[in-house]
Tab-separated table of C-alpha atoms and ligand atoms in Angstrom:
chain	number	residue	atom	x	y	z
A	10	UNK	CA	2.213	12.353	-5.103
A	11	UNK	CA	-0.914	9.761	-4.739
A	12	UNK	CA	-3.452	10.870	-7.462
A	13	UNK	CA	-6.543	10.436	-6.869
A	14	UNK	CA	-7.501	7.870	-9.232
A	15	UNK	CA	-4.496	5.469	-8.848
A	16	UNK	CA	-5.622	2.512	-10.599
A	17	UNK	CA	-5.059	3.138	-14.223
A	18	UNK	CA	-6.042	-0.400	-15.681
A	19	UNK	CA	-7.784	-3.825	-14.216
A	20	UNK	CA	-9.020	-3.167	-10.660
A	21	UNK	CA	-8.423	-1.949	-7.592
A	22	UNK	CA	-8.236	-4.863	-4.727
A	23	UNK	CA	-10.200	-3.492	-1.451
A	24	UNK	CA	-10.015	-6.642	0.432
A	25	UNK	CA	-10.592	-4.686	3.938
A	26	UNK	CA	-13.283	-5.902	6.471
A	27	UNK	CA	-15.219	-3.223	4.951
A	28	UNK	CA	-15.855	-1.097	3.087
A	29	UNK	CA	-16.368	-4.442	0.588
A	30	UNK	CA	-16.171	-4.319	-2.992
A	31	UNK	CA	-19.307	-2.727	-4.481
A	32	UNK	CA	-21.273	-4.643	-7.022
A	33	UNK	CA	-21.512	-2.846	-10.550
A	34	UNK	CA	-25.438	-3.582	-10.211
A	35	UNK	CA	-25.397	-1.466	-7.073
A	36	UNK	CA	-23.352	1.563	-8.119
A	37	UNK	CA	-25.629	1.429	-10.863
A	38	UNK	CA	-28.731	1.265	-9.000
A	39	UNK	CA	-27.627	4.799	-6.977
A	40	UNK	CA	-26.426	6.505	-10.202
A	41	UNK	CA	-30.816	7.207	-10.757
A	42	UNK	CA	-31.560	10.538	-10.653
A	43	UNK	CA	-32.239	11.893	-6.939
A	44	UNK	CA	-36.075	12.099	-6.192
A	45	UNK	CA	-38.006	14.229	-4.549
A	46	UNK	CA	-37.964	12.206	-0.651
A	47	UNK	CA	-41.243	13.608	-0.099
A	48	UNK	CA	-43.086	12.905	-3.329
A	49	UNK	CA	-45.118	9.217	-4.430
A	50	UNK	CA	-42.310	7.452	-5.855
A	51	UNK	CA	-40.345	8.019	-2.633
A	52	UNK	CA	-42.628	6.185	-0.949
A	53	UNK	CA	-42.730	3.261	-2.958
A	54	UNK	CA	-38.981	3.360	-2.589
A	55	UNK	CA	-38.920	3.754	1.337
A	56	UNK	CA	-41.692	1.303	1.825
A	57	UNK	CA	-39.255	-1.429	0.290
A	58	UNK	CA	-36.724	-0.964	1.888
A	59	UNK	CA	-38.098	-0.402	4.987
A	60	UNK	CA	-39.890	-3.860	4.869
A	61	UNK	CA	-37.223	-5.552	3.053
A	62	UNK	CA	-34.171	-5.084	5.486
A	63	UNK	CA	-36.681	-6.636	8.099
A	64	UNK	CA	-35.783	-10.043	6.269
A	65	UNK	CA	-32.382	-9.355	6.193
A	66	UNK	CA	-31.957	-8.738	10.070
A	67	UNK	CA	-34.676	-11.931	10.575
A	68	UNK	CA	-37.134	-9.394	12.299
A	69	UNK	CA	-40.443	-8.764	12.702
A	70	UNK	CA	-40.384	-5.789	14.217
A	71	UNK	CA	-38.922	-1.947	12.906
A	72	UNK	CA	-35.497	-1.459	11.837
A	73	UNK	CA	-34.200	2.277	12.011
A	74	UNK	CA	-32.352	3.420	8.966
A	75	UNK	CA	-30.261	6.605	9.600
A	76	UNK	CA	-28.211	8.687	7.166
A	77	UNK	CA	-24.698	7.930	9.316
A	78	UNK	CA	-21.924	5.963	9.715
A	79	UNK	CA	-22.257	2.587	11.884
A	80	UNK	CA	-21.118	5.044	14.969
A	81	UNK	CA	-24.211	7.015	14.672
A	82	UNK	CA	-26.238	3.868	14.987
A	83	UNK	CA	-24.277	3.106	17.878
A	84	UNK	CA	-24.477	6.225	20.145
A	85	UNK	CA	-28.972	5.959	18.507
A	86	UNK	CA	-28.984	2.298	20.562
A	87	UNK	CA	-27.592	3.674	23.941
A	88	UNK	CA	-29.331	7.126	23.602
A	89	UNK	CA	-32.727	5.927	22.901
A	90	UNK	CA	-32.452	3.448	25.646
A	91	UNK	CA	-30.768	4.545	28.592
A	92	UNK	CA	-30.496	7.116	31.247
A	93	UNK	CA	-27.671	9.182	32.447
A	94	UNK	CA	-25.955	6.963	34.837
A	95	UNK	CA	-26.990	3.453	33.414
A	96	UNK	CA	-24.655	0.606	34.203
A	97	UNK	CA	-23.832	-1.131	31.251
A	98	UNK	CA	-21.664	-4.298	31.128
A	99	UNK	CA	-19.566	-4.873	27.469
A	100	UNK	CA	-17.079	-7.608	26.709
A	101	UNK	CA	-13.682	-6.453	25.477
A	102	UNK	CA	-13.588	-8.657	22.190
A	103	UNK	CA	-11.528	-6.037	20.295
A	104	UNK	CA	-11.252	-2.624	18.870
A	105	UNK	CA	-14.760	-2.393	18.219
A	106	UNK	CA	-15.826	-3.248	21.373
A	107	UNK	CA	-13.271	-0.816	23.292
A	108	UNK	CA	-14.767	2.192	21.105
A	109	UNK	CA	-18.427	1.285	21.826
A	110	UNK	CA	-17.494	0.976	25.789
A	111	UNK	CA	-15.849	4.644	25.095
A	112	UNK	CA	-18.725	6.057	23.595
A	113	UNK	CA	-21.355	4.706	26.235
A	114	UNK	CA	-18.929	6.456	28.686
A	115	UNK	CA	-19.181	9.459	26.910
A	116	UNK	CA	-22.398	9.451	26.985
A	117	UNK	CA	-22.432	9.664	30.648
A	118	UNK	CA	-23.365	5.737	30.934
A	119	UNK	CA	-21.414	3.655	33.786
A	120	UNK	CA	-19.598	1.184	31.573
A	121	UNK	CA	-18.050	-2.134	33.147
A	122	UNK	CA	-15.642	-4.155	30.584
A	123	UNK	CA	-15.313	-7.922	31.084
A	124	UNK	CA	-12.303	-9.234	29.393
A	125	UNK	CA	-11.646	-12.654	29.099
A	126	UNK	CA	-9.361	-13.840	31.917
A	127	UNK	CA	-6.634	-16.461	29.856
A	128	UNK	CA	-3.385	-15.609	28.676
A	129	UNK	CA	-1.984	-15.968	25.688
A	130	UNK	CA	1.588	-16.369	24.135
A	131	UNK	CA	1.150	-15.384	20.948
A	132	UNK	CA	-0.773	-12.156	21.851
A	133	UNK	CA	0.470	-11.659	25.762
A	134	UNK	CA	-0.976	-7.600	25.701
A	135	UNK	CA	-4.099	-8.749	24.206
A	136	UNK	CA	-5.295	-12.874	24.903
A	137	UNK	CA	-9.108	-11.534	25.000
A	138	UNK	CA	-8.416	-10.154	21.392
A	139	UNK	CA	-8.094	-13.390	19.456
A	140	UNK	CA	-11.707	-14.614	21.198
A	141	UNK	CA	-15.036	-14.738	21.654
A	142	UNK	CA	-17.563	-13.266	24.262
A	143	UNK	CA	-17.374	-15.526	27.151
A	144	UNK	CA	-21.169	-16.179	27.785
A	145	UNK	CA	-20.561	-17.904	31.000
A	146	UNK	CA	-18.533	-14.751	32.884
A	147	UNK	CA	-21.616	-12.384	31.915
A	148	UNK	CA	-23.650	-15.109	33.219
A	149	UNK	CA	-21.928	-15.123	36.484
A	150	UNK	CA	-21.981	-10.965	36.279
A	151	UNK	CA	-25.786	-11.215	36.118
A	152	UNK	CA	-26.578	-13.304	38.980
A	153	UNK	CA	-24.043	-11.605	40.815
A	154	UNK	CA	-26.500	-8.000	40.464
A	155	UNK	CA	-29.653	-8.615	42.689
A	156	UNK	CA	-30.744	-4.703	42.457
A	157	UNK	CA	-30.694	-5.020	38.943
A	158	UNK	CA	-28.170	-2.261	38.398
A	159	UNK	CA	-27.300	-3.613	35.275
A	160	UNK	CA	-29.453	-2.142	32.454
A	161	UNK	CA	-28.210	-3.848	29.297
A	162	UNK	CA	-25.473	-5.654	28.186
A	163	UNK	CA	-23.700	-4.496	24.530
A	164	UNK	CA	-21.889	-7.358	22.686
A	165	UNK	CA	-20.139	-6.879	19.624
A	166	UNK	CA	-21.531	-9.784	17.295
A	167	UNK	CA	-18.684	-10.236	14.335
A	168	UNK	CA	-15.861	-8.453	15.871
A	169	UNK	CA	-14.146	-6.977	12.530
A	170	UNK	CA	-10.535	-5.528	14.483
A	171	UNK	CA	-9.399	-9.412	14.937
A	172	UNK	CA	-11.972	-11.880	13.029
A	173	UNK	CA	-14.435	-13.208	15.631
A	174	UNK	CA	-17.766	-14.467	15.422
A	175	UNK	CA	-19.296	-14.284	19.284
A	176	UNK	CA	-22.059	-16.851	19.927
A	177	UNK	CA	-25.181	-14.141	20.526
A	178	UNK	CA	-27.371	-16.783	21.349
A	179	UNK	CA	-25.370	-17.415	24.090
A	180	UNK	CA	-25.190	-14.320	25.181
A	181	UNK	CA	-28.834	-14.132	25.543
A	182	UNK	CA	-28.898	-17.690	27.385
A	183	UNK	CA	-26.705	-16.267	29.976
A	184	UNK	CA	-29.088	-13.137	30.685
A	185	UNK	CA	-31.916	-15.699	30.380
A	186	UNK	CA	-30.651	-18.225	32.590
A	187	UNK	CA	-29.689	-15.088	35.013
A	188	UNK	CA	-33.500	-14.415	35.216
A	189	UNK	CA	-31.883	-10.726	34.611
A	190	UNK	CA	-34.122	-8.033	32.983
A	191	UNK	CA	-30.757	-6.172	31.563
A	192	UNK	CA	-31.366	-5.228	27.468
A	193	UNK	CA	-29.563	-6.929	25.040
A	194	UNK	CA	-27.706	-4.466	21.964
A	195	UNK	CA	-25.251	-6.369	19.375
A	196	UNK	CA	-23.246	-4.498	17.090
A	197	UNK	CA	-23.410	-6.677	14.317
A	198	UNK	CA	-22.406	-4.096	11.899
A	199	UNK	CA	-20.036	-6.501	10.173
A	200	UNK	CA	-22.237	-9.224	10.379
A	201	UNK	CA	-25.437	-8.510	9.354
A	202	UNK	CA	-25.881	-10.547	5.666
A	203	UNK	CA	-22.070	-11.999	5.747
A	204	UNK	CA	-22.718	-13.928	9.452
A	205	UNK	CA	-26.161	-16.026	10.605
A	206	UNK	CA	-28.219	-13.278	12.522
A	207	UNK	CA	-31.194	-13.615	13.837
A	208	UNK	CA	-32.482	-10.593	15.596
A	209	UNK	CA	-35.703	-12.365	16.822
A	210	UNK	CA	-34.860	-15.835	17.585
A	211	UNK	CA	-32.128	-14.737	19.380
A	212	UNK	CA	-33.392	-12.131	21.607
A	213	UNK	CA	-31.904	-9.310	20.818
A	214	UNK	CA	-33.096	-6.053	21.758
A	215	UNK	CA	-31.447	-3.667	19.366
A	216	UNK	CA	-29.060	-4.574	16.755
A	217	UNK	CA	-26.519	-2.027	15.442
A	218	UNK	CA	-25.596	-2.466	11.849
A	219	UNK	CA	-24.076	0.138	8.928
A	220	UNK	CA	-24.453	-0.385	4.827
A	221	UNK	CA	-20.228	-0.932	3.965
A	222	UNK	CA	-19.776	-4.665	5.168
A	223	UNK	CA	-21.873	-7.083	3.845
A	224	UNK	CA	-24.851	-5.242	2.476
A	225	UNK	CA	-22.404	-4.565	-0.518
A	226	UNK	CA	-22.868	-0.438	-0.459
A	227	UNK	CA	-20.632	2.524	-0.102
A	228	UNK	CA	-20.236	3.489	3.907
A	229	UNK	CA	-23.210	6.250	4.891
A	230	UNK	CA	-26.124	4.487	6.227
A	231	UNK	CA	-26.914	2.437	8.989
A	232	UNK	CA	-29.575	0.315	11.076
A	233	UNK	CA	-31.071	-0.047	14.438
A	234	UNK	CA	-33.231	-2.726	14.760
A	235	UNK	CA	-35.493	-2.705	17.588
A	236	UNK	CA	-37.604	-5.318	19.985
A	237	UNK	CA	-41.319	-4.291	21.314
A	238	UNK	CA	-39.042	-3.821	24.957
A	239	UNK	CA	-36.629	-1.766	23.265
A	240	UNK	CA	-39.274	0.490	21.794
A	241	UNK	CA	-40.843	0.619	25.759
A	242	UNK	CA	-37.509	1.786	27.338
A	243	UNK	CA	-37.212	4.289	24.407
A	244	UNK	CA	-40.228	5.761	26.540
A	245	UNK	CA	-38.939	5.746	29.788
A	246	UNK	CA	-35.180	6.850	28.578
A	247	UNK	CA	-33.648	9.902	29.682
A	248	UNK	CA	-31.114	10.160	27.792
A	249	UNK	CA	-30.611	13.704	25.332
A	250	UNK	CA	-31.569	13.233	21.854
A	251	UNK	CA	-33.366	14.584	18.775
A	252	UNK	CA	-31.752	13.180	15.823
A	253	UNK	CA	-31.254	9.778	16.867
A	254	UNK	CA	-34.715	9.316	18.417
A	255	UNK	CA	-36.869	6.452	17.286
A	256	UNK	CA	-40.513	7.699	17.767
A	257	UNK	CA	-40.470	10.257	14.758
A	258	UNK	CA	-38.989	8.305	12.402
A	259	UNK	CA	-40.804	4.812	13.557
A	260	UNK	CA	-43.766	6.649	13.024
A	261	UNK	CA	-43.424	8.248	9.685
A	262	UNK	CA	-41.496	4.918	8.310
A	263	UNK	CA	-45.236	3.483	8.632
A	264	UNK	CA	-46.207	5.395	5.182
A	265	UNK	CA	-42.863	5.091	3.821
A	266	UNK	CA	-41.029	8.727	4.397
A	267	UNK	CA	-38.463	10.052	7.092
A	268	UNK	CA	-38.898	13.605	9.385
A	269	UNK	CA	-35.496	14.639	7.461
A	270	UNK	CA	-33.795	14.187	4.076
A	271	UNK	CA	-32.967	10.425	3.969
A	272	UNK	CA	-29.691	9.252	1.690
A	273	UNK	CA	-31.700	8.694	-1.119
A	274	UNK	CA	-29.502	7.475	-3.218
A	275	UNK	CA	-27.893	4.951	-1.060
A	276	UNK	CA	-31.774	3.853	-0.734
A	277	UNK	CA	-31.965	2.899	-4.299
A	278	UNK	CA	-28.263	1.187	-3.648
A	279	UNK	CA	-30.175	-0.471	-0.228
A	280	UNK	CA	-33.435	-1.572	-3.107
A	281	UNK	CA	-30.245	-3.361	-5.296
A	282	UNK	CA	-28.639	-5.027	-2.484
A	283	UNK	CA	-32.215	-6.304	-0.773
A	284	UNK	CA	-32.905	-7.798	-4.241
A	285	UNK	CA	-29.388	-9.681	-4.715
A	286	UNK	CA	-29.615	-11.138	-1.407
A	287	UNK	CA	-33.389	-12.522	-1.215
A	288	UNK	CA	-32.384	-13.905	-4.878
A	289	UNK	CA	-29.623	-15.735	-3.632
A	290	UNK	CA	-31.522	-16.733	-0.064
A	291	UNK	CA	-29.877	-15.520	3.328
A	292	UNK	CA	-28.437	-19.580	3.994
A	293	UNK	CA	-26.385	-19.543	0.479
A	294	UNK	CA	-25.458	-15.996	1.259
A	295	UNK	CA	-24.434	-17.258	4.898
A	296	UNK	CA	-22.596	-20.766	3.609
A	297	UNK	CA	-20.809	-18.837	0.416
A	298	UNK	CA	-18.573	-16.341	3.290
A	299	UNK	CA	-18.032	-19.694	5.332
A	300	UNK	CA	-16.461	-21.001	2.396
A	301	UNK	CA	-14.491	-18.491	1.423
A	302	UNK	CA	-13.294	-18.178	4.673
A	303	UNK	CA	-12.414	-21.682	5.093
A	304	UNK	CA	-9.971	-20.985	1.538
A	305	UNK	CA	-8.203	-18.049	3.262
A	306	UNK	CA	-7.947	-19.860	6.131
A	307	UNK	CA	-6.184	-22.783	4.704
A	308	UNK	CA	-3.887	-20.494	2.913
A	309	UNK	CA	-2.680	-19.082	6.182
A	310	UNK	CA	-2.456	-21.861	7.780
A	311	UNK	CA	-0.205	-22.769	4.955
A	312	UNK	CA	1.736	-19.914	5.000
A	313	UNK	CA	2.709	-21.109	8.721
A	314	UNK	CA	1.550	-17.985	10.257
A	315	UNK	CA	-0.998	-17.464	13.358
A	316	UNK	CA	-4.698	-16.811	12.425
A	317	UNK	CA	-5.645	-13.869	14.992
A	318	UNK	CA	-8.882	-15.587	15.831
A	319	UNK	CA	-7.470	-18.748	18.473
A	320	UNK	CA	-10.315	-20.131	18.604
A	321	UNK	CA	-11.732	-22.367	15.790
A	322	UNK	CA	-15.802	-22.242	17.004
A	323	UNK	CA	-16.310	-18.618	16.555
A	324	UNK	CA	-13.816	-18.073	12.934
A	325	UNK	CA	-15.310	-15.636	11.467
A	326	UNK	CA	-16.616	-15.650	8.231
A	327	UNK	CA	-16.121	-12.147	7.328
A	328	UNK	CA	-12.751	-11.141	7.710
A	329	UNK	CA	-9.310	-13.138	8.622
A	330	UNK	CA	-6.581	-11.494	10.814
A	331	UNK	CA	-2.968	-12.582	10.047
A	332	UNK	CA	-0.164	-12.819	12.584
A	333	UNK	CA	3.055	-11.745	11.520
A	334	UNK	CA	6.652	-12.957	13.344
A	335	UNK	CA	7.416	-10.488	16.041
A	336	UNK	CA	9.452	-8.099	15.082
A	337	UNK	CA	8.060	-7.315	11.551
A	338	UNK	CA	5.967	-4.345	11.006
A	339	UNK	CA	2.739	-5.414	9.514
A	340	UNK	CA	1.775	-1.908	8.105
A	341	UNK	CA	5.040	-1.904	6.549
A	342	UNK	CA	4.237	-4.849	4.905
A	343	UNK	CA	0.600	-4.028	4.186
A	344	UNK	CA	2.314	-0.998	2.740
A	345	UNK	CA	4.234	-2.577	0.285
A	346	UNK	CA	1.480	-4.698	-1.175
A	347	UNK	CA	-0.445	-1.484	-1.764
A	348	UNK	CA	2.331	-0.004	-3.679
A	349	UNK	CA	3.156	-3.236	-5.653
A	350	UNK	CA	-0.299	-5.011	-6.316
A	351	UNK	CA	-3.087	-2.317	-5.767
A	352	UNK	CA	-4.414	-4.721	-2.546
A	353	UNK	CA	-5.499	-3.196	-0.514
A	354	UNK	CA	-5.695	-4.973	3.435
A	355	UNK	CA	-7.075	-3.987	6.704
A	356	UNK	CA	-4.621	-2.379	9.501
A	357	UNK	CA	-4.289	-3.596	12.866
A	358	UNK	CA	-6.394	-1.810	15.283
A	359	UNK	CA	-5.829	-0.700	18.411
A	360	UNK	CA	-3.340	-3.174	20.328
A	361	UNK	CA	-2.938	-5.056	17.450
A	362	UNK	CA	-1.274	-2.095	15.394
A	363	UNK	CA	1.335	-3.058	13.534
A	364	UNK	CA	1.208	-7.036	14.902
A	365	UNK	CA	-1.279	-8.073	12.237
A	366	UNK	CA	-3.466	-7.318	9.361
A	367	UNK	CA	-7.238	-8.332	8.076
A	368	UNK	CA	-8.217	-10.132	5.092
A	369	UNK	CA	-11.757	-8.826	4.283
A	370	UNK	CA	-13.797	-11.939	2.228
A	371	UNK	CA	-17.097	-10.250	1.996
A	372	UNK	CA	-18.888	-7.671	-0.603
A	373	UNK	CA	-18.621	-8.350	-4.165
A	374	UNK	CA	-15.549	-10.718	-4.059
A	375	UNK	CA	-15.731	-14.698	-5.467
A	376	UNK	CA	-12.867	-17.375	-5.565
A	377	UNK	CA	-10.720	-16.127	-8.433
A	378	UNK	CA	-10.157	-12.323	-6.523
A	379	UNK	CA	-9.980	-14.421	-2.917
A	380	UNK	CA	-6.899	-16.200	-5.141
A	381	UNK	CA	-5.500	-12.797	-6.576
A	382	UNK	CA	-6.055	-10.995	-3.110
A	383	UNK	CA	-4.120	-14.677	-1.658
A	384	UNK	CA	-1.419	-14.252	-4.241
A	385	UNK	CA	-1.017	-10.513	-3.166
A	386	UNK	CA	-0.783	-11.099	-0.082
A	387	UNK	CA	1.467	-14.034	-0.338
A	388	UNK	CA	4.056	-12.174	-2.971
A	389	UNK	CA	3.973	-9.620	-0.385
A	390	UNK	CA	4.960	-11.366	2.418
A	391	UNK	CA	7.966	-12.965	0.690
A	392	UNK	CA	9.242	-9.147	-0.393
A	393	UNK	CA	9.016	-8.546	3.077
A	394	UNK	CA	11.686	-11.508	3.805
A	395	UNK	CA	8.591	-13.071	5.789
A	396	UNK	CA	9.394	-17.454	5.456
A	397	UNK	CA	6.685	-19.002	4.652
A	398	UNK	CA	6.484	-22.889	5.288
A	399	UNK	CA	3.929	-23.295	2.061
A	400	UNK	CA	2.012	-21.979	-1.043
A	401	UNK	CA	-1.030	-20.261	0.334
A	402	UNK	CA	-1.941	-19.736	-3.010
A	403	UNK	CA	-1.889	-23.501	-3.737
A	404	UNK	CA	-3.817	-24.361	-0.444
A	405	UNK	CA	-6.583	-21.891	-1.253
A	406	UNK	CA	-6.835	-23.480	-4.155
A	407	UNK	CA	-6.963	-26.933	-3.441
A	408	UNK	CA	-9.733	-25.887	-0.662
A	409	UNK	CA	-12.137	-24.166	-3.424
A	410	UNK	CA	-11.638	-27.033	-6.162
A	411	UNK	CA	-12.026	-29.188	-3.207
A	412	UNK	CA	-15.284	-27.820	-1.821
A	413	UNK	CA	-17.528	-26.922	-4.973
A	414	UNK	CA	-20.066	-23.767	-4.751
A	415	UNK	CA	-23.116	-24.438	-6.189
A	416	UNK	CA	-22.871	-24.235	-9.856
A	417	UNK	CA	-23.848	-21.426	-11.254
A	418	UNK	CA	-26.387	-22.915	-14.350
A	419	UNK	CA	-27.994	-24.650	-11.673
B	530	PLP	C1	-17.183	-0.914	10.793
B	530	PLP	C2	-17.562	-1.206	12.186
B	530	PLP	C3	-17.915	-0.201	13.097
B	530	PLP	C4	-17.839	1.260	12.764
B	530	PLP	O1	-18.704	1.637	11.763
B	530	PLP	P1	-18.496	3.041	11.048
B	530	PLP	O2	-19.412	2.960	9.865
B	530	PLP	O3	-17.041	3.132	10.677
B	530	PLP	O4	-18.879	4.119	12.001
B	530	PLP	C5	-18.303	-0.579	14.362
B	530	PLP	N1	-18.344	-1.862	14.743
B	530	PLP	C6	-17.988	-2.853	13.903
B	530	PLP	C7	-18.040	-4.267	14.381
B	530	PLP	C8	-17.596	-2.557	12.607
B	530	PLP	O5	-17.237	-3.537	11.774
């Protein structure tokens, strides 16, 4: 039997695309006592954070903070925006993407999924799963709709099921370049401070994000941030909702407070994490996952197996998805290195179950545990009878001597 506290010595290895490791200075931010979410020092608690996320999401405008999992945040963008019987076109990048196109139809939306149109011979069921949103076909899509049926488009921005980075500004080109008036929602839940994101500069109309990625917190909260035409089709919107509505808690945010019981403590974990990541400025934060991305990379590549993402321009820096021969089971294998090294790794999702699995390089990781998670990995794959061409261990670690990170007495 599993107990529940399985890791008797040294630590636990949760290199999955999120949840990320937890910094001690966060858990011990949320172990304050629980306040009273109504009284002063609430306020001076939810006015930070309120103001301070802004930063993080490169926005001028509000940002939503619920007490729910990134879902929640997803089903708050469509509800608070749309009307029963809204077409919305989505781009099948993934997993994530296929479960926000469910939910919008769910929600009595009209969903159309563009998928991009190549094939592939490493992946034949799934070719669109190892790329990017094709700006260019929603482009075409766009111009295509002269009524204007169209009422947003929903992109997923770092797609965490395969390890792709879509181009949003792109995306927002394309409807721009359409002349279109369509709405434009990202899910950049595993983006948002691991990936550049710029919810202003690039147009975006509501961005979807939740606290587990690269924030650095425990899953339970998440984010909508809004543009001044989001908030005026939240007016006009018909579709049902209470909890997830915008106006109420927009309004109250102003003084600091929410119209329910927020997740307080995960507010004072929220307070840690906004302070960590202005210290360190969003462009370090941004270039340090590049680079540890660019290690894991090079240790696949040395291993000799397929990186899931095909295509080099949108690698993402979050997460790494690793091919195995056909044939092997990858959750067999991610099985074993649970039981043997206390790593843990992402599943494949969806149609990539079994095919693959996810190195998450985000949270509170640095180069040594990227090696040890490499070395995991790599011992793993060699119990499995996997044949590796080369030490992915070694190539990591020529690629962070190689490429310095700024020192840290700097
Ligand atoms: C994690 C994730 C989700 C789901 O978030 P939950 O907190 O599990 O509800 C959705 N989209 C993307 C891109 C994600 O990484």
């Amino acid at each position: 039997m599993l107990k529940l506290d399985a890791h008797p010595t040294g630590r636990h290895f949760l290199q999955i695309p999120g949840p990320s490791p937890v910094p001690d200075r966060i858990l011990r931010a949320m172990s304050l006592p629980t306040i009273d979410h109504r009284g002063p020092e609430f306020g001076v608690l939810g006015r930070k954070v309120i103001s301070g996320i802004r930063e993080i999401f490169q926005t001028r405008h509000p940002v939503v903070i619920y007490p729910a999992s990134g879902t929640g945040a997803w089903e708050a963008a469509l509800a608070n925006t749309l009307s029963p019987g809204d077409h919305v076109l989505m781009f099948e990048t993934g997993h994530f993407a296929s479960l926000w196109a469910k939910m919008a139809t769910r929600l009595g939306l009209s969903t159309e999924f563009l998928s991009w149109q190549g094939t592939d011979e490493v992946l034949p069921n799934a070719p669109g799963w190892r790329r990017g949103v094709q700006a260019d076909q929603i482009a075409q899509r766009l111009r295509e709709d002269r009524e204007h049926r169209i009422k947003a488009v929903c992109v997923v921005h770092n797609e965490t099921s395969t390890g792709v980075t879509s181009d949003i500004a792109a995306v927002r080109g394309a409807i721009d370049e359409a002349k279109h008036p369509a709405l434009l929602m990202v899910d950049s839940i595993s983006g948002l401070a691991s990936a550049e994101f710029r919810h202003d500069e690039w147009g975006v109309d509501v961005t979807v994000s939740g606290s587990q990625k690269g924030l650095m917190l425990p899953p339970g909260i998440s984010f909508n941030a809004l543009s001044p035409r989001a908030l005026d089709a939240s007016k006009t919107a018909k579709l049902p909702r209470a909890f997830w509505a915008w106006d109420e808690i927009v309004e109250m945010n102003a003084t600091g407070y929410w119209p329910y019981t927020p997740n307080t403590n995960l507010l004072y974990g929220l307070s840690e994490a906004l302070d960590m990541i202005q210290a360190e400025g969003l462009p370090k934060v941004f270039a340090r996952h590049q680079r540890w991305a660019a290690g894991v990379r090079a240790a696949v590549n040395a291993w000799g197996l397929p990186i899931q993402c095909a295509d080099p321009a949108v690698y993402s820096p979050v997460l790494t998805g690793v091919i195995l021969p056909d044939g092997m089971d990858a959750d067999a294998v991610r099985k074993l290195i649970y039981e043997r090294f206390d790593l843990s790794l992402g599943t494949g999702l969806g149609k990539l179950k079994g095919r693959m699995f996810r190195i998450g390089h985000l949270g509170d990781s640095n180069d040594l545990t990227l090696l040890a998670t490499v070395a995991g990995c790599e011992m793993g794959l060699k119990l499995a009878g996997i044949k590796l061409q080369s030490s992915g261990i070694q190539a990591a670690m020529d690629h962070f001597s190689q490429h310095p990170a700024p020192a840290l007495t700097a």
